[in-house]
Tab-separated table of C-alpha atoms and ligand atoms in Angstrom:
chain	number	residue	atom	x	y	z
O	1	UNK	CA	-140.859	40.316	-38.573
O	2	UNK	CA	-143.590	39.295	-41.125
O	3	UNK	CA	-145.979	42.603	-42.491
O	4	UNK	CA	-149.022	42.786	-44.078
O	5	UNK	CA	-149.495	46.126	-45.158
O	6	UNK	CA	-152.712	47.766	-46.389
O	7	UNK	CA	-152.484	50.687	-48.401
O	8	UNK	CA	-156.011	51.950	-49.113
O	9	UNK	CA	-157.326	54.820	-51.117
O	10	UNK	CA	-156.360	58.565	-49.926
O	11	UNK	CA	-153.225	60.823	-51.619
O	12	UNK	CA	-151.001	59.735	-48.466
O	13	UNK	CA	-149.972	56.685	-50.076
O	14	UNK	CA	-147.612	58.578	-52.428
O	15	UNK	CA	-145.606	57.780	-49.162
O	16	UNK	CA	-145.726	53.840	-49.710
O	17	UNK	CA	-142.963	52.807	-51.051
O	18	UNK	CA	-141.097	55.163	-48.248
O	19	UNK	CA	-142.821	53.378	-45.560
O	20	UNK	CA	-141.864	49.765	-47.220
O	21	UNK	CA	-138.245	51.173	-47.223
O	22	UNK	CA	-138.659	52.074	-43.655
O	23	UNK	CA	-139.831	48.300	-41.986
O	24	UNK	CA	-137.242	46.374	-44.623
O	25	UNK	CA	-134.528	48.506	-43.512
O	26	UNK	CA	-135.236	47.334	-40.133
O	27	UNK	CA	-135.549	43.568	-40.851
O	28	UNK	CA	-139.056	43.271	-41.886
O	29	UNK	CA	-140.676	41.166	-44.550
O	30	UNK	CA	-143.653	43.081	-45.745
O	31	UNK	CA	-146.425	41.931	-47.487
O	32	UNK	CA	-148.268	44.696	-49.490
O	33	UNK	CA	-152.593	44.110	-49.537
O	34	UNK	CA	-154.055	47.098	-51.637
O	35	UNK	CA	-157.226	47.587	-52.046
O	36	UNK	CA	-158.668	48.849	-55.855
O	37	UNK	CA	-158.934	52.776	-54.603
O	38	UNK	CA	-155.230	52.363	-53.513
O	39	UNK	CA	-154.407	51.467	-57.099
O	40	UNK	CA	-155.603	54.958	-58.140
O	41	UNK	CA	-152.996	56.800	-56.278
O	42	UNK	CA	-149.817	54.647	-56.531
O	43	UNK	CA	-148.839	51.663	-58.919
O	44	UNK	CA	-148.529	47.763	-57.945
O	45	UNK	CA	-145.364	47.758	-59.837
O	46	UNK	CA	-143.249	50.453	-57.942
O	47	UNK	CA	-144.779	49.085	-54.466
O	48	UNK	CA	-143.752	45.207	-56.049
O	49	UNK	CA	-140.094	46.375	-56.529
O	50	UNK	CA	-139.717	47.612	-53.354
O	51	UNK	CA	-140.976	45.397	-51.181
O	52	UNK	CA	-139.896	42.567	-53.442
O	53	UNK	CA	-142.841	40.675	-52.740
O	54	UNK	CA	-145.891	40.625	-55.535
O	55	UNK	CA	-148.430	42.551	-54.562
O	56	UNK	CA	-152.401	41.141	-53.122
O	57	UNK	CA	-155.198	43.085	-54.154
O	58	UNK	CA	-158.362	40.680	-55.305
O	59	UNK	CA	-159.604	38.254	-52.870
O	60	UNK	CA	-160.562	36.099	-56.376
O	61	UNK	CA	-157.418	35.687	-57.333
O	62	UNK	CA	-156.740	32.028	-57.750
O	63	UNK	CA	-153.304	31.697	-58.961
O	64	UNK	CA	-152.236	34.010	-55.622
O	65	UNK	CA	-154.443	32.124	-52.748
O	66	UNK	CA	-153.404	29.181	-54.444
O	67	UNK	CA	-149.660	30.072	-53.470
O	68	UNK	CA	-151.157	32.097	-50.053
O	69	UNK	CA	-154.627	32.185	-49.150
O	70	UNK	CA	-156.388	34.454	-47.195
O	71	UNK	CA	-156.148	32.716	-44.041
O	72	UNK	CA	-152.570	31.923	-44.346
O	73	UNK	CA	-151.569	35.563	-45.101
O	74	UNK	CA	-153.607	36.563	-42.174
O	75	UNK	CA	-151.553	33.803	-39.752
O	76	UNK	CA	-148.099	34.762	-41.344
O	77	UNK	CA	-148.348	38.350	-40.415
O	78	UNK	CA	-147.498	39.427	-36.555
O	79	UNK	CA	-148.706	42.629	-37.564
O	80	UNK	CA	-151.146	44.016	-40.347
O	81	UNK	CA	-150.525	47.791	-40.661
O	82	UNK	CA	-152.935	49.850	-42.824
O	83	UNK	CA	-151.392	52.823	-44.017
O	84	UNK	CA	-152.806	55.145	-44.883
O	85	UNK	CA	-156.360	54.237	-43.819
O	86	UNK	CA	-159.203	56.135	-45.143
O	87	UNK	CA	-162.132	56.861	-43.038
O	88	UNK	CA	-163.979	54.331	-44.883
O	89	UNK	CA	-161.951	51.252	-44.308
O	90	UNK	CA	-161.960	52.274	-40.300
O	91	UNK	CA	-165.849	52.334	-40.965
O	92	UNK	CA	-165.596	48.796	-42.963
O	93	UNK	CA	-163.282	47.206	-39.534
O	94	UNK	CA	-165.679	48.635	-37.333
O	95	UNK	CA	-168.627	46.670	-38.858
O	96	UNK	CA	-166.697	43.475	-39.630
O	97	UNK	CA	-167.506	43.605	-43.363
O	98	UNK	CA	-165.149	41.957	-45.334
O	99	UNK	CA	-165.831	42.474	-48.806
O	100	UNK	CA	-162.052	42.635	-49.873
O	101	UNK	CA	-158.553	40.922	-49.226
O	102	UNK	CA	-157.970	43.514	-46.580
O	103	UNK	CA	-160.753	43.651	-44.401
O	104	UNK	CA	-160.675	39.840	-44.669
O	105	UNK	CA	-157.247	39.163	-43.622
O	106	UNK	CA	-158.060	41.656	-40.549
O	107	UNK	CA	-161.067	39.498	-39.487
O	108	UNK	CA	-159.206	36.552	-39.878
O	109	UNK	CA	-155.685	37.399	-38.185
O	110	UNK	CA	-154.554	37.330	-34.306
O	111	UNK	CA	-152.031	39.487	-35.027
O	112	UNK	CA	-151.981	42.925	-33.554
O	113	UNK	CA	-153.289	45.537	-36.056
O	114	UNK	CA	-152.344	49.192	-36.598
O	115	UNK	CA	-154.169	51.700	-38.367
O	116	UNK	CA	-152.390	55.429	-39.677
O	117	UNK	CA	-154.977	57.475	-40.891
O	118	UNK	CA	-154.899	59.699	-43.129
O	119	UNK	CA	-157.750	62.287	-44.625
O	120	UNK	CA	-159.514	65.650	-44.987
O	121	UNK	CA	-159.150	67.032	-41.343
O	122	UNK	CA	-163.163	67.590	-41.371
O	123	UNK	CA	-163.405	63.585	-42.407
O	124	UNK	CA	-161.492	63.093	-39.222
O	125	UNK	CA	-163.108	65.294	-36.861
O	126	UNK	CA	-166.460	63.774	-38.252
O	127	UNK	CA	-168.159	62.297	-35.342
O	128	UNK	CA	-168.790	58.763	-37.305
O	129	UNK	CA	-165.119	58.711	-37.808
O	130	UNK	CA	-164.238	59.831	-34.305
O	131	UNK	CA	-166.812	56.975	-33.483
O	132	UNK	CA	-165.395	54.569	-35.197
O	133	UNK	CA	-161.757	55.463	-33.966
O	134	UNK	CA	-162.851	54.738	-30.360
O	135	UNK	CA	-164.541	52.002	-31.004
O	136	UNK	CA	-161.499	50.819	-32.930
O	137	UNK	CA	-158.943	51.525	-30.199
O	138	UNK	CA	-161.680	49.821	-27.394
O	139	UNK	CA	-161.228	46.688	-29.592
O	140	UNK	CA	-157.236	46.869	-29.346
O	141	UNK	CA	-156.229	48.020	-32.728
O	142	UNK	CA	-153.534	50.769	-32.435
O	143	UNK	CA	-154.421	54.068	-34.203
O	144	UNK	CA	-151.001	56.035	-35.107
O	145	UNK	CA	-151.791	59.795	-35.768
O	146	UNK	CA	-152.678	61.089	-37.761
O	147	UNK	CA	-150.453	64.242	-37.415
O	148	UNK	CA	-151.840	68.305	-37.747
O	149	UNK	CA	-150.220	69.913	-40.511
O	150	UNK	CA	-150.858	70.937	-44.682
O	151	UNK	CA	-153.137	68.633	-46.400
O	152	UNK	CA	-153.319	67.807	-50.012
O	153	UNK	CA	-156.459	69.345	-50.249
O	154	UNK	CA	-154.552	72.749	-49.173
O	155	UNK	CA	-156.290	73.175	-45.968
O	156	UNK	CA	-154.992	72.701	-42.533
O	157	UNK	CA	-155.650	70.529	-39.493
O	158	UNK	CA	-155.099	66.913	-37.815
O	159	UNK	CA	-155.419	64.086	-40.624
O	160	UNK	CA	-152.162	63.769	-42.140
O	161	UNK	CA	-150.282	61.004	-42.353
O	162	UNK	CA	-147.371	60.442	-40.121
O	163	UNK	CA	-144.269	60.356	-41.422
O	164	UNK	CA	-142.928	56.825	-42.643
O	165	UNK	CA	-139.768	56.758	-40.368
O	166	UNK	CA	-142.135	57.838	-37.409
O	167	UNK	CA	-144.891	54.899	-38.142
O	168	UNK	CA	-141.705	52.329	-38.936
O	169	UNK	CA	-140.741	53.213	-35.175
O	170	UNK	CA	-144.175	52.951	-33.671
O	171	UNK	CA	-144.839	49.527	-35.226
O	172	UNK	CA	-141.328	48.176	-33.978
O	173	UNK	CA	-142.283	49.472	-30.763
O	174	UNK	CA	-145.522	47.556	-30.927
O	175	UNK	CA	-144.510	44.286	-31.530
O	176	UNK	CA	-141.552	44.374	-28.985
O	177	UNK	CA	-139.631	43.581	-31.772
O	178	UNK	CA	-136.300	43.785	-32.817
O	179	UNK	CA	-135.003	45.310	-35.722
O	180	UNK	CA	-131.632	46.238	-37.145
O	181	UNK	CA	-131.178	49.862	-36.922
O	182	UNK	CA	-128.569	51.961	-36.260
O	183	UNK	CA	-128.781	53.248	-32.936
O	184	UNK	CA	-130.729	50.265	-30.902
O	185	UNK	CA	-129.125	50.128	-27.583
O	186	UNK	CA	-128.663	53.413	-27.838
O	187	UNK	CA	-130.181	56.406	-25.403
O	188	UNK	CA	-130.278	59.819	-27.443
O	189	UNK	CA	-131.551	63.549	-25.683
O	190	UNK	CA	-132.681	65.437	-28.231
O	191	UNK	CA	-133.927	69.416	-27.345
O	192	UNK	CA	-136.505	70.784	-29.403
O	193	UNK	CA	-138.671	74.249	-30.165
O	194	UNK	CA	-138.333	77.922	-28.935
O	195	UNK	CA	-138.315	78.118	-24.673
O	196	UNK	CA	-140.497	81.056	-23.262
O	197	UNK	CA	-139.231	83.930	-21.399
O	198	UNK	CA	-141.852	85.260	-18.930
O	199	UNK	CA	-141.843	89.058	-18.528
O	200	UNK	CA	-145.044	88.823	-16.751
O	201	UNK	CA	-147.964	86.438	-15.768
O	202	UNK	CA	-149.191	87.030	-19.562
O	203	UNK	CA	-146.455	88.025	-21.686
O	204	UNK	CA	-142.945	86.494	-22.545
O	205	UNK	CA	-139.955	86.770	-24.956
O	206	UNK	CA	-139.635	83.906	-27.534
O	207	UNK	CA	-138.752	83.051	-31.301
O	208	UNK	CA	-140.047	81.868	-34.325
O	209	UNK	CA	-138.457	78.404	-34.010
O	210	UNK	CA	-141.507	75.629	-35.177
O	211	UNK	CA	-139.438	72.413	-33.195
O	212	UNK	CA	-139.611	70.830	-36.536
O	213	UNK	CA	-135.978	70.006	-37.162
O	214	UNK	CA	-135.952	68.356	-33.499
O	215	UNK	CA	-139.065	66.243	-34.232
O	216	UNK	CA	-138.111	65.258	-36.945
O	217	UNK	CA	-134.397	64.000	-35.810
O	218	UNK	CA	-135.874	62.617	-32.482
O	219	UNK	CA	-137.925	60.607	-34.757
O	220	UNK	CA	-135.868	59.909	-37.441
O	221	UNK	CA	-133.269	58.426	-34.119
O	222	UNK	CA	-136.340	56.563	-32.860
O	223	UNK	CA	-136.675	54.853	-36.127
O	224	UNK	CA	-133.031	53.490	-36.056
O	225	UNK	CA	-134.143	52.055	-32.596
O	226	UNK	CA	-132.512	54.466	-30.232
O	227	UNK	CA	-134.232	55.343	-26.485
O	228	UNK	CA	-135.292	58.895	-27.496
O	229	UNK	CA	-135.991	61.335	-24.724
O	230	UNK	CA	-137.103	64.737	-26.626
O	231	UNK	CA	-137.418	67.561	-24.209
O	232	UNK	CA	-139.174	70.297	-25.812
O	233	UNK	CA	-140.473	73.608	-25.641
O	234	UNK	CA	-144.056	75.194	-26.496
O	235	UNK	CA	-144.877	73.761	-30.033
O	236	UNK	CA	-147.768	73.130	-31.580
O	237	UNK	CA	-146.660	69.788	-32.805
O	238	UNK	CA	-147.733	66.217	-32.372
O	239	UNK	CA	-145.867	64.110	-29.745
O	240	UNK	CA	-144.482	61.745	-32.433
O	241	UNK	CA	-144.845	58.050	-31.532
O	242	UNK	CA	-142.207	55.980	-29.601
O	243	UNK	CA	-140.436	58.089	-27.670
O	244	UNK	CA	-140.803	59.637	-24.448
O	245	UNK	CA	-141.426	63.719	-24.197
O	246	UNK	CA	-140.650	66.064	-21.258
O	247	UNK	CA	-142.088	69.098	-22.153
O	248	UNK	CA	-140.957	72.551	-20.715
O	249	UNK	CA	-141.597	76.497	-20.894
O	250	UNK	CA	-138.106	78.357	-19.771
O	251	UNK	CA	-134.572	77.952	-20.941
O	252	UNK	CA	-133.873	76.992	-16.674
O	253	UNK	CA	-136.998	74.614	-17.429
O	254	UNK	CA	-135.312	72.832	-20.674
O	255	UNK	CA	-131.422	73.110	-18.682
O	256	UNK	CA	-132.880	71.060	-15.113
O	257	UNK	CA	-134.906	68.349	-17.675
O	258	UNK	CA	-131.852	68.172	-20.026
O	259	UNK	CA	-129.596	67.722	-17.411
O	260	UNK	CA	-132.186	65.018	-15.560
O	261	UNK	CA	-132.379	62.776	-19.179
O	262	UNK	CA	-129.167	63.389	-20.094
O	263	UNK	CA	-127.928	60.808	-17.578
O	264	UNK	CA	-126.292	57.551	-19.525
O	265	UNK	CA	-127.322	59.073	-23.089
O	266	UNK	CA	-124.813	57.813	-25.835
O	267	UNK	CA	-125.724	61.294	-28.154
O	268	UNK	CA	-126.970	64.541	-27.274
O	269	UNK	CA	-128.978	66.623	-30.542
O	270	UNK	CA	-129.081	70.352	-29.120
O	271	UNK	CA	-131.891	71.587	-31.889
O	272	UNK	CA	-133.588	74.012	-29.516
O	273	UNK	CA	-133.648	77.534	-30.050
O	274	UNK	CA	-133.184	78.089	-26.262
O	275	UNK	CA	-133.160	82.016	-25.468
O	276	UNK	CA	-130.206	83.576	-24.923
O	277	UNK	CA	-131.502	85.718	-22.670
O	278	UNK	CA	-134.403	86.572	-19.750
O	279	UNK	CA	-136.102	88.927	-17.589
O	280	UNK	CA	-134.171	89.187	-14.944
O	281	UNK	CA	-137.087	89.448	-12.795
O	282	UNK	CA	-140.747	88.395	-14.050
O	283	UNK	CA	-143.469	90.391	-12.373
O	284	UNK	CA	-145.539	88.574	-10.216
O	285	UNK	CA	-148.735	90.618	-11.278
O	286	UNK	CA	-149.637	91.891	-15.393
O	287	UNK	CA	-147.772	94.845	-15.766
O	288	UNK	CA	-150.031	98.208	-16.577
O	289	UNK	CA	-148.994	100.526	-19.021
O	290	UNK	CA	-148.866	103.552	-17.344
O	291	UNK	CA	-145.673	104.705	-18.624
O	292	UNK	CA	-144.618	106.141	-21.863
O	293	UNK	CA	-141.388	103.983	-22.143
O	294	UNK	CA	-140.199	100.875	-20.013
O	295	UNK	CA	-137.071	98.924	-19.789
O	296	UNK	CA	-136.573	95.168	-19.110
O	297	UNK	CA	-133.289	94.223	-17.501
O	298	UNK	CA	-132.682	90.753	-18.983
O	299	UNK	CA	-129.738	88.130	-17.754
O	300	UNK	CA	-128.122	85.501	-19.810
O	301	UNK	CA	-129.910	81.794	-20.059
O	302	UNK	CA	-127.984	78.757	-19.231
O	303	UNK	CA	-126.211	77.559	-22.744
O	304	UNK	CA	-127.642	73.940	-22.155
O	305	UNK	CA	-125.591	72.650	-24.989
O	306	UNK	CA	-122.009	73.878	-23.854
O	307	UNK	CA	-123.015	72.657	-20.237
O	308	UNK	CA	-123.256	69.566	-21.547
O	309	UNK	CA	-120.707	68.982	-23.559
O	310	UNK	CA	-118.551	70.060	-20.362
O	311	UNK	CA	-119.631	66.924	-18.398
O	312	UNK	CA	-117.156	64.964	-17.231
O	313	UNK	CA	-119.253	61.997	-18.950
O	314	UNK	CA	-120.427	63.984	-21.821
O	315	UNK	CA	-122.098	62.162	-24.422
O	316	UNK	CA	-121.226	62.737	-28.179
O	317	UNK	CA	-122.779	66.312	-28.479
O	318	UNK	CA	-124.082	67.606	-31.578
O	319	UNK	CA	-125.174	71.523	-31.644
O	320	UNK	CA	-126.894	73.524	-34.221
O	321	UNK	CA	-125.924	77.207	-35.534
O	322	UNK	CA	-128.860	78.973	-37.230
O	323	UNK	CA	-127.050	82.339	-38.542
O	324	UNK	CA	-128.268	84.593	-40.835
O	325	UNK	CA	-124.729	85.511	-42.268
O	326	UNK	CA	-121.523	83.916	-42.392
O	327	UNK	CA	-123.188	80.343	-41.422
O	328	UNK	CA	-120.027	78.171	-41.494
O	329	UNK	CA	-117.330	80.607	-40.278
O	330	UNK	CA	-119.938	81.612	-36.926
O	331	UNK	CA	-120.475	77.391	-36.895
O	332	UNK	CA	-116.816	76.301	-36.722
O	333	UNK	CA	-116.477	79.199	-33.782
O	334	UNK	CA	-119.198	77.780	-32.127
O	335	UNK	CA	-117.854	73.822	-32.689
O	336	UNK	CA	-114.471	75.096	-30.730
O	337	UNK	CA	-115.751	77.371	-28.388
O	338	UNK	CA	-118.729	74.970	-27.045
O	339	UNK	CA	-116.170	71.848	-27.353
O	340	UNK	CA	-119.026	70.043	-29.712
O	341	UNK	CA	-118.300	66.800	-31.359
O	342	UNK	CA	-120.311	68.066	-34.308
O	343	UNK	CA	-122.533	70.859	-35.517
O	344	UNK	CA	-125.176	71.643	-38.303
O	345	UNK	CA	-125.044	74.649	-39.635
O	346	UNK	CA	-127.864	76.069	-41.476
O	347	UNK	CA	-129.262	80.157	-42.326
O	348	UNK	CA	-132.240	81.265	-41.332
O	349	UNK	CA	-133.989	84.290	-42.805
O	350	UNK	CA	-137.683	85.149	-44.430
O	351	UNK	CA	-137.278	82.256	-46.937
O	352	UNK	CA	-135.116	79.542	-44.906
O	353	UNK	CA	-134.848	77.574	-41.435
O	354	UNK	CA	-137.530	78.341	-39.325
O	355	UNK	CA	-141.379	76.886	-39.974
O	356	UNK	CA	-140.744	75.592	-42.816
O	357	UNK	CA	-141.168	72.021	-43.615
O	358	UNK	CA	-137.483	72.015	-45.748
O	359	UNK	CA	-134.118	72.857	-45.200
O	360	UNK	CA	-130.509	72.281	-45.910
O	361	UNK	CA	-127.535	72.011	-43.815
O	362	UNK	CA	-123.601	72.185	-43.391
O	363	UNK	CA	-122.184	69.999	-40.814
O	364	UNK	CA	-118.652	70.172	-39.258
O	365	UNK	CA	-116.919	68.321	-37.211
O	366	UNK	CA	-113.138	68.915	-36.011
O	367	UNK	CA	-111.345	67.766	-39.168
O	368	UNK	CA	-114.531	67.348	-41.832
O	369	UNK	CA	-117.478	68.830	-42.882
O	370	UNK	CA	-120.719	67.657	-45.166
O	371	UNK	CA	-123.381	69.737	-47.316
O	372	UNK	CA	-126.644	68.265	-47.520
O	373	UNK	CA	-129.087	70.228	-49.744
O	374	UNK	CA	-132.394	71.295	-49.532
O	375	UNK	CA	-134.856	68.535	-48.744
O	376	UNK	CA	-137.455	67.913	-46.183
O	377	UNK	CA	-136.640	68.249	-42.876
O	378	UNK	CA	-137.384	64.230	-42.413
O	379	UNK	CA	-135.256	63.086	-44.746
O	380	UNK	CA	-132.403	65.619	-43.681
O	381	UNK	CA	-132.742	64.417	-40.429
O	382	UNK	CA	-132.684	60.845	-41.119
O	383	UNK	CA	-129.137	61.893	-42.930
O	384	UNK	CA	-128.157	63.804	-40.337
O	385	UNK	CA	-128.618	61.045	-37.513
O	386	UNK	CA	-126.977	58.607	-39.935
O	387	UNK	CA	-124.034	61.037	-39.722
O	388	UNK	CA	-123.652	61.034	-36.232
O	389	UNK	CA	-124.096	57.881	-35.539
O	390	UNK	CA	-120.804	57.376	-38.091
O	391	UNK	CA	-118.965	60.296	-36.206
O	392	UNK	CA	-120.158	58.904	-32.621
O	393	UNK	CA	-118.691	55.248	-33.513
O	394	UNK	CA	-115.885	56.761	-35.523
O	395	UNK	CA	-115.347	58.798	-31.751
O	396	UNK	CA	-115.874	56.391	-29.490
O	397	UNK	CA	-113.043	53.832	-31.818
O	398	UNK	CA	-113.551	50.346	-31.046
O	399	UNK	CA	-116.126	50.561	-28.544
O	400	UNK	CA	-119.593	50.159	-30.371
O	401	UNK	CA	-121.029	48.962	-26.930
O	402	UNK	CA	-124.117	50.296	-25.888
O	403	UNK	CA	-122.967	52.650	-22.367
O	404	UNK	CA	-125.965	50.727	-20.801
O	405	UNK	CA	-124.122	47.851	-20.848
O	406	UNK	CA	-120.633	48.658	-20.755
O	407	UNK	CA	-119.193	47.106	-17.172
O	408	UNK	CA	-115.395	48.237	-16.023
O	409	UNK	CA	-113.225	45.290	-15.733
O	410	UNK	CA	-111.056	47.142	-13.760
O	411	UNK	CA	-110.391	46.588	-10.415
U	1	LIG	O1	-124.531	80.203	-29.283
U	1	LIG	P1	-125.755	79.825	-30.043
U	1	LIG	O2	-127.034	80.142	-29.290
U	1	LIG	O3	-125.832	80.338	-31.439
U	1	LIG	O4	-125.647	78.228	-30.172
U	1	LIG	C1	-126.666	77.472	-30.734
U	1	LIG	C2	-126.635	76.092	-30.150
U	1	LIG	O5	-126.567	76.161	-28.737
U	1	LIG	C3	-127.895	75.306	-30.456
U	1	LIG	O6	-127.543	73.948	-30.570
U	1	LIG	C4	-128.764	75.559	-29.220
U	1	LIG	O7	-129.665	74.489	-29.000
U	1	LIG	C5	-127.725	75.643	-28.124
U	1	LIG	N1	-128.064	76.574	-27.012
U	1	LIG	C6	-128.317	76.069	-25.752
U	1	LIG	N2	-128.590	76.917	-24.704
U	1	LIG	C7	-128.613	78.234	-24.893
U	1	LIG	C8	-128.346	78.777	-26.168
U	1	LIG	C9	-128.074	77.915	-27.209
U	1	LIG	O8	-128.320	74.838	-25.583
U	1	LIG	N3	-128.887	79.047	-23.868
């Protein structure tokens, strides 16, 4: 799959040279455009070596349209992605201005074209941006994100950039096409976020879990091409691109929806923090607080992971063991006990684990184990899906079949 991809001027494209390691790992040719703000924020040279292609920038630029013009870069792409896109390049496509090699190749291609923006969250909410991005997706061009989080400028709201692995998968997914990663063929269920426990019609029980680790590994699966189905609980997360999300309240909620998806999956990524127990009896009506003291009875939940690891036609199952003490020893108990094919093991406490956008993990399977330290819970979790895919071929020996397709020859 041929690339063109635009990098324009905001901080986000610090991430460039991620995102070209993203779509080459999956087969693409990319093509980097830049325009001259882009060149304040990240270097021609660094984006040239990794996508191994030199880089476009000046529409005047004989010696380069003399080996690719315009025109011809424009018909060789079957996709131009801009990331990141400022507000003022949306503004530029909108109006059909073309004063640069970008904005030229996008009036002049048929390809489809894909936009991730990325700025201020007040430049996004801006009603000539929000304009513009209608008026942009009414013409056909595919807007990915931008996600809610951090910005650069230290405040907080929708405008950052997706993450490369999660904009490599959307693009794939866009173009129908093909690429080479790990896990295509492959269905994967991964659980994500805190469930809720209602005590009453207003109140429940529930955790700090963010979902983030289970995001970021049903993308991070989705980028190596698998069928992600990510059933999560109450976040306050965006669905990330190409996959499909069942989202539920209750621990009985995220068992019935597992259990429903679960169905043909080739790997099952248990990152929920499902409650490990409930009310045994929510109140139909707010409860008043006429008392000095009350109790709550509460029952166990459903352990969704060991329930599925005890199908008949379990997939490879892969747990998670947040402890605050003791992290491997509890883990190893828990790999045994559940009958898990692997599990991550990671602390939690004030300064680790939950809503945080880092972490490190242990993992251990039956005869092995890995460290992998501290890093961002996207790049962990592309590591960590790279490790089970190993383990889950490793498992299932010889047959690197996709289930899907597997047909008995017995008779
Ligand atoms: O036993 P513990 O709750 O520590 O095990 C954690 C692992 O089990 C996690 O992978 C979590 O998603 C899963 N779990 C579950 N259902 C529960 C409790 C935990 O799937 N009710």
């Amino acid at each position: 799959m041929n690339i063109v991809l635009g990098i324009t001027g905001g901080i986000a494209a610090y991430k460039s040279p991620d995102l070209v390691r993203r779509l080459r790992e999956r087969g693409a040719e990319v093509q980097i455009v830049m325009t001259a703000s882009a060149e304040e924020f990240v270097t021609g040279t660094a984006l040239q070596a990794v996508s191994g292609r030199p880089i476009r920038s000046n529409l005047w630029d004989k010696e380069a349209e003399a080996a690719m013009s315009h025109i011809e870069l424009a018909r060789w792409a079957d996709i131009v992605l801009i990331a990141p896109s400022t507000a003022e390049v949306m503004a530029r496509i909108v109006s059909g201005g073309a004063p640069d090699l970008l904005t030229t190749i996008c009036l002049a291609t048929e390809a489809p074209i894909a936009l991730a923006p990325a700025m201020n969250h007040i430049m996004w909410s801006n009603p000539a941006t929000q304009a513009n991005r209608e008026v942009l997706e009414e013409r056909g061009i595919h807007i990915i994100g931008p996600g809610i989080g951090s910005q650069a400028c230290g405040e907080t709201g929708p405008g950052r950039m997706l993450d490369p692995d999660a904009i490599a998968a959307t693009v794939f997914n866009l173009t129908g096409g093909k690429g080479q990663g790990l896990l295509e063929g492959r269905k994967l269920v991964v659980t994500a976020g805190p469930t809720r426990e209602a005590i009453d019609p207003v109140r429940y029980i529930t955790n700090r879990s963010s979902g983030k680790m289970g995001y970021a590994i049903a993308s991070a699966a989705a980028a190596q091409g698998a069928d992600v189905i990510l059933v999560s609980g109450p976040v306050n997360l965006p669905e990330p691109p190409g996959l499909r999300v069942v989202n539920v309240e209750s621990a009985e909620q995220m068992y019935a929806a597992t259990h429903e998806a679960i169905i043909d999956a080739d790997i099952f990524v248990s990152a929920a923090a499902v409650a490990d127990y409930r009310p045994e009896n929510a109140a139909l009506q707010k409860i008043k607080k006429n008392e000095e003291s009350m109790s709550l009875v509460l029952v166990r939940c459903p352990d969704i992971l060991a329930s599925v690891a005890a199908l008949d036609s379990a997939p490879f199952t892969v747990g998670f063991a947040a402890e605050t003490e003791n992290v491997a020893e509890y883990a190893r108990g828990k790999l045994e006990k559940k009958n898990l094919d692997m599990i991550v093991a990671n602390r939690v406490g004030p300064d680790c684990g939950f809503d945080r956008d880092d972490n490190s993990a242990t993992v251990l399977w039956s005869d092995g184990e890995q460290n992998f330290p501290v890093s961002s819970k996207a790049r962990l979790a592309r590591d960590l899906i790279e490790l089970a895919t190993q383990r889950f071929l490793a498992a299932r020996g010889t047959d690197t079949q996709p289930r899907l397709s597997i047909i008995s020859t017995k008779d």
